[in-house]
Short mmCIF file of C-alpha atoms in Angstrom, two decimals:
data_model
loop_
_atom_site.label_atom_id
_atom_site.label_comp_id
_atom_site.label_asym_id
_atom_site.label_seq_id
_atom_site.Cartn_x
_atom_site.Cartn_y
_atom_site.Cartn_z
CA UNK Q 31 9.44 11.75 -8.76
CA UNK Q 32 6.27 9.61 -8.87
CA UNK Q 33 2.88 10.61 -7.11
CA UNK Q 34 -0.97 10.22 -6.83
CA UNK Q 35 -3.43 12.20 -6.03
CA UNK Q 36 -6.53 11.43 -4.67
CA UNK Q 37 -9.76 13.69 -4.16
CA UNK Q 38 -10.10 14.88 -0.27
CA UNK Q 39 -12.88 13.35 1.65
CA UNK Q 40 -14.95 12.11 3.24
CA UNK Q 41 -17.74 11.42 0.58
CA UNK Q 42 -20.72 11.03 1.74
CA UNK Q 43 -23.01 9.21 -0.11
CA UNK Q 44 -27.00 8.23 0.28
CA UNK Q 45 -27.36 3.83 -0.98
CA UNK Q 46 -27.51 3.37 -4.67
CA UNK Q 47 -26.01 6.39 -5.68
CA UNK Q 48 -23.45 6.62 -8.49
CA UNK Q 49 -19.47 7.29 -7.43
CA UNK Q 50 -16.70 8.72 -8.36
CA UNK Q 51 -13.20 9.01 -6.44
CA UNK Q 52 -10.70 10.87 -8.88
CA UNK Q 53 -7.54 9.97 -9.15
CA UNK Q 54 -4.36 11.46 -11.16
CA UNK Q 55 -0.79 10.43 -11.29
CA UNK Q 56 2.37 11.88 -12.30
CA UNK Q 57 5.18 8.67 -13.38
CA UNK Q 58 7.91 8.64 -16.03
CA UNK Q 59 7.56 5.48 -18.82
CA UNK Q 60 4.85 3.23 -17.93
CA UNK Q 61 3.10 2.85 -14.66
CA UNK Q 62 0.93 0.33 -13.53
CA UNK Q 63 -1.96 0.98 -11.33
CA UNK Q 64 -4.49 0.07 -8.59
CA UNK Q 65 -6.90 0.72 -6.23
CA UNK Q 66 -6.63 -0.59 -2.36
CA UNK Q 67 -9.56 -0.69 0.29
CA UNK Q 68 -9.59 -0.33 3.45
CA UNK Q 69 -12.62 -1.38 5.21
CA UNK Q 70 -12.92 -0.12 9.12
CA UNK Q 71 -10.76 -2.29 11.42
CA UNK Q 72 -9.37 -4.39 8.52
CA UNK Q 73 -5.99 -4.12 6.24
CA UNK Q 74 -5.61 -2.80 3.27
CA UNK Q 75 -6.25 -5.12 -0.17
CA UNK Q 76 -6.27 -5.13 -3.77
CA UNK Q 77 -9.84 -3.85 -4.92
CA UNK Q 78 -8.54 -3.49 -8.76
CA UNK Q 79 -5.78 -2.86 -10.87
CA UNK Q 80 -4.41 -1.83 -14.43
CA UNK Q 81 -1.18 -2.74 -16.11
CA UNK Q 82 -1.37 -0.83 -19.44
CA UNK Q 83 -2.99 2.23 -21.31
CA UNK Q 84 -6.70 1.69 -21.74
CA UNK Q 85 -7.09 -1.25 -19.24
CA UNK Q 86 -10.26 -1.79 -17.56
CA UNK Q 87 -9.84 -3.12 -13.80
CA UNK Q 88 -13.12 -4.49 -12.25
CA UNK Q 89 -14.19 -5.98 -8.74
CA UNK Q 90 -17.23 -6.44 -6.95
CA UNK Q 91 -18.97 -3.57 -9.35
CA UNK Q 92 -15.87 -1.07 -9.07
CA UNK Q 93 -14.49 -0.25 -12.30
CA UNK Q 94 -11.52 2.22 -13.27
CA UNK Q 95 -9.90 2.84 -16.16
CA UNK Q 96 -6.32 3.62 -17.06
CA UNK Q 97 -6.36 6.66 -19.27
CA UNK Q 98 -2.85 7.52 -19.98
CA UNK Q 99 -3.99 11.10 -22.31
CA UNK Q 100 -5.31 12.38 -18.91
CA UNK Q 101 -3.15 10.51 -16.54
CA UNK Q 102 -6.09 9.51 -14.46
CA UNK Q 103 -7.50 5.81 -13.02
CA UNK Q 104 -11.07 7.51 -11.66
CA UNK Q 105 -12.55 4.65 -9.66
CA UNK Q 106 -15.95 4.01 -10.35
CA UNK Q 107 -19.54 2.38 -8.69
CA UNK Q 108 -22.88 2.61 -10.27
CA UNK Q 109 -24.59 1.75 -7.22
CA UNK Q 110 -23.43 1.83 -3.54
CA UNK Q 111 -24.00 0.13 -0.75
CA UNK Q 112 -23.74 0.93 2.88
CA UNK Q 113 -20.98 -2.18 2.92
CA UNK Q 114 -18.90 -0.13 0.49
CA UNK Q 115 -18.13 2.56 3.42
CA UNK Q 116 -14.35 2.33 3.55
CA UNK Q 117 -10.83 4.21 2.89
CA UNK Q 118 -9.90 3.84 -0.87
CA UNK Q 119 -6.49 3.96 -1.73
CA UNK Q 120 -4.98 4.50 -5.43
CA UNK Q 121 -1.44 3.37 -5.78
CA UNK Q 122 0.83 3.54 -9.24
CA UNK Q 123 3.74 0.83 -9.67
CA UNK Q 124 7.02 2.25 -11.75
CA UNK Q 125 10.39 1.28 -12.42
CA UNK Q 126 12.52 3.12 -9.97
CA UNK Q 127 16.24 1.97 -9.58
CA UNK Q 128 16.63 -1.74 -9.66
CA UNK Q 129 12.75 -2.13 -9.07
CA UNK Q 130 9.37 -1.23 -8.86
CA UNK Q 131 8.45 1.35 -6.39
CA UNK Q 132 5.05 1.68 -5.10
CA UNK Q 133 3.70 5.09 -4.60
CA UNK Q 134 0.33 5.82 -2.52
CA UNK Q 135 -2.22 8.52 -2.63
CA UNK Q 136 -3.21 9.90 0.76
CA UNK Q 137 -6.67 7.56 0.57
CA UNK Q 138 -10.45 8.92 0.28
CA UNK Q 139 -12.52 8.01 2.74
CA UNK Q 140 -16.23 6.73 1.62
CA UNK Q 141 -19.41 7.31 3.80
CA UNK Q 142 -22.33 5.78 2.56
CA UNK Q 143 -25.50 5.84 4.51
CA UNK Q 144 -28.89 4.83 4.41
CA UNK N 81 -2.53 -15.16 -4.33
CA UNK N 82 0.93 -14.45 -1.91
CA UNK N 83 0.12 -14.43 1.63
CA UNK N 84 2.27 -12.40 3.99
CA UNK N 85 2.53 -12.59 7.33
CA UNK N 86 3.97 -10.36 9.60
CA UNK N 87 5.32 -11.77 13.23
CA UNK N 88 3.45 -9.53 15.36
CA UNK N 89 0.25 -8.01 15.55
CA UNK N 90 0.89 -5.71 18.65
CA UNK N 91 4.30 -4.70 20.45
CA UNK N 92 5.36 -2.51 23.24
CA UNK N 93 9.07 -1.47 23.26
CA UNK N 94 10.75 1.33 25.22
CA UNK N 95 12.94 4.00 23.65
CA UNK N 96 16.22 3.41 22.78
CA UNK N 97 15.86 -0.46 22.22
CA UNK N 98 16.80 -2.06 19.18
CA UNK N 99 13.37 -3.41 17.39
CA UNK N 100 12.87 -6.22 14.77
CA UNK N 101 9.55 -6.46 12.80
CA UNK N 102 9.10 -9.62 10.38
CA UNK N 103 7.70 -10.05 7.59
CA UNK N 104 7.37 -13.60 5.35
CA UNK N 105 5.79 -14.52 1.73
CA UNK N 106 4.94 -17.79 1.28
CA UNK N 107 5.76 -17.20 -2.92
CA UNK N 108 9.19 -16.41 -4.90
CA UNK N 109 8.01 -12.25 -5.49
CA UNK N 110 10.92 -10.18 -5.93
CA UNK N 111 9.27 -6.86 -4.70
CA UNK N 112 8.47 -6.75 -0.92
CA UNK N 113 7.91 -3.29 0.91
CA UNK N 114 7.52 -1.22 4.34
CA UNK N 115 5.62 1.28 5.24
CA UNK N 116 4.20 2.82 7.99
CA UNK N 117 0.55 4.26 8.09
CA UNK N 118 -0.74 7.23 10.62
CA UNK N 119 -3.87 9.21 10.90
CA UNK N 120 -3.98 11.74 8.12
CA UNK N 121 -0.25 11.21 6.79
CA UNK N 122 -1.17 8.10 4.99
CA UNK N 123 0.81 5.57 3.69
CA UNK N 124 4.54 6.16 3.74
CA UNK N 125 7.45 3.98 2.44
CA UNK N 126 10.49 3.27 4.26
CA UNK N 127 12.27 0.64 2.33
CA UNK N 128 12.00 -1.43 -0.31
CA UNK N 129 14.22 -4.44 -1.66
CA UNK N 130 13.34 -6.25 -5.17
CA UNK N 131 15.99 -9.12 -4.88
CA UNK N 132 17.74 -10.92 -1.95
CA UNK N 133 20.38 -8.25 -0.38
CA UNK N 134 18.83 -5.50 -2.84
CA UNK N 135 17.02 -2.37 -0.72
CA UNK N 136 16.41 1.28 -1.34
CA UNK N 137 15.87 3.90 0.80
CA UNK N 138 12.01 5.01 0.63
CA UNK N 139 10.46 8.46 1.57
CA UNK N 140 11.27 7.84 5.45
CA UNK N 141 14.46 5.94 5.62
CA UNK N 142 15.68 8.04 8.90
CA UNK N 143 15.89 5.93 11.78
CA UNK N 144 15.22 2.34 9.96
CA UNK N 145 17.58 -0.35 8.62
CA UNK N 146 16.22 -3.78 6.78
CA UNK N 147 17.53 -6.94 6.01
CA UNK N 148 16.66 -9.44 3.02
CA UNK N 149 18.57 -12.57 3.43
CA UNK N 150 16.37 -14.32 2.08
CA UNK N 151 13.75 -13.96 -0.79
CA UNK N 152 10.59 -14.72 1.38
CA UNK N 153 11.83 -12.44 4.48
CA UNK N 154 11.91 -8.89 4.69
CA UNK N 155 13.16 -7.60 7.94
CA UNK N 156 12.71 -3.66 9.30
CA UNK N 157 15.21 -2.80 11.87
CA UNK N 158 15.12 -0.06 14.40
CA UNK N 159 17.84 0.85 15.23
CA UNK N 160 17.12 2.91 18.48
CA UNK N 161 13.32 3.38 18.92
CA UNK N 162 12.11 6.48 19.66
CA UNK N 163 8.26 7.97 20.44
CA UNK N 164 7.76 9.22 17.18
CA UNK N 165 8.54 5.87 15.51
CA UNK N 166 4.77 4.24 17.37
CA UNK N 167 3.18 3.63 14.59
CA UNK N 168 1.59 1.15 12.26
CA UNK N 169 4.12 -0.63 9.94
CA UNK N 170 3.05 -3.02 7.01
CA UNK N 171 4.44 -5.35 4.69
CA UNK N 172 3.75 -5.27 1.03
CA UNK N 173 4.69 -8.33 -1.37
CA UNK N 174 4.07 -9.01 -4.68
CA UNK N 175 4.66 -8.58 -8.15
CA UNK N 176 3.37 -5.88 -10.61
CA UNK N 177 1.49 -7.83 -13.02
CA UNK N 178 -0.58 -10.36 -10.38
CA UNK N 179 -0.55 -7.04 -7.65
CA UNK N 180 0.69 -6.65 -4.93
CA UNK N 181 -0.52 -8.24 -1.11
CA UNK N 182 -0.22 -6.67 2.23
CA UNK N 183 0.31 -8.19 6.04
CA UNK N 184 -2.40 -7.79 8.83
CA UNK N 185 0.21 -5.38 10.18
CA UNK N 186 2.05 -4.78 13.22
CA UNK N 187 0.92 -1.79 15.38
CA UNK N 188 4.45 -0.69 17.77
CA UNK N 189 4.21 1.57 20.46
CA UNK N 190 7.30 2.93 21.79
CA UNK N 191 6.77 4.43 25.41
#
């Protein structure tokens, strides 16, 4: 079947600093993907997403590729703030049955401090 | 953007009662979802449906029933709560090209 996998947290992070959350999927045909936030107290929402091979998703200075030779949608930040301190969530789409099935991975939680 | 709204932000039910939890789109998406989120499990789906009177069974199916009537309602039925069913449960609409858009939630405690 379909899955995601997430790196563990928490990450910890000092402001300004460069990250990373790495993410790899395993989907038959052609999945689409995305990224979900969680900020503390709130729901979960659509931070990004990718619907084919070599997309670029972008919001509020996240970016992730979809890179289907390494099966991987690595969300990205040049510069963090202590705002970005959340759960991140990446999430694949694929035809399963009659529809699409969404399939989470278990969510990295983000620390970022002053 | 689809905006879904689910009935109930809080609930309290007792084991062994029958539960309903709502959940409305206000667009025509075909895919609409359930799952239920606890500390350190994650998310995990129940069901999904991605027509009127279309569902399959999720990862967690045991326990649950659901109901599309109708294209904007997505109903999750307990059948016979039970302790280990207190949990968050949340709604998912959307479609795979615009994304996909989740409730506020409903957080059910069965005592």
């Amino acid at each position: 079947g379909n899955s995601v996998t997430q790196m563990e947290g928490p990450v910890t992070l000092s402001e300004e600093a460069f990250l990373t959350i790495n993410c790899t999927y395993t989907a038959t045909g052609y999945p689409s993907l995305f990224w979900y936030v969680q900020y503390p107290g709130e729901g979960l929402q659509l931070l990004l997403k990718a619907t084919k091979a070599d997309d670029k998703g972008s919001n509020k200075g996240f970016e992730a590729t979809y890179r289907k030779e390494t099966t991987s949608f690595h969300l990205e930040k040049g510069s963090v703030q202590v705002s970005d301190s959340a759960v991140y969530f990446c999430a694949l789409s694929a035809i399963t049955g009659g529809g699409n099935k969404l399939t989470f991975g278990t969510g990295t939680q983000l620390k970022v401090e002053l | 953007d689809v905006k879904v709204t689910q009935s109930s932000r809080y609930l309290v039910k007792r084991t062994g009662e029958k539960v309903f939890l709502e959940c409305v789109q206000d667009m025509d998406h075909e895919n609409m979802f359930w799952y239920r989120q606890d500390p350190g499990l994650g998310l995990r789906l129940i069901y999904f449906s991605y027509d009127v009177k279309m569902k399959e069974k999720g990862d967690i199916p045991e326990g649950y029933s659901v109901s599309r009537e109708k294209k904007e309602r997505f109903s999750l039925i307990l059948e016979s709560a039970s302790t280990n069913q207190t949990s968050m449960y949340l709604c998912l609409a959307g479609r795979t090209l615009y994304g996909y858009t989740f409730g506020s939630g409903t957080r059910l405690t069965v005592v």
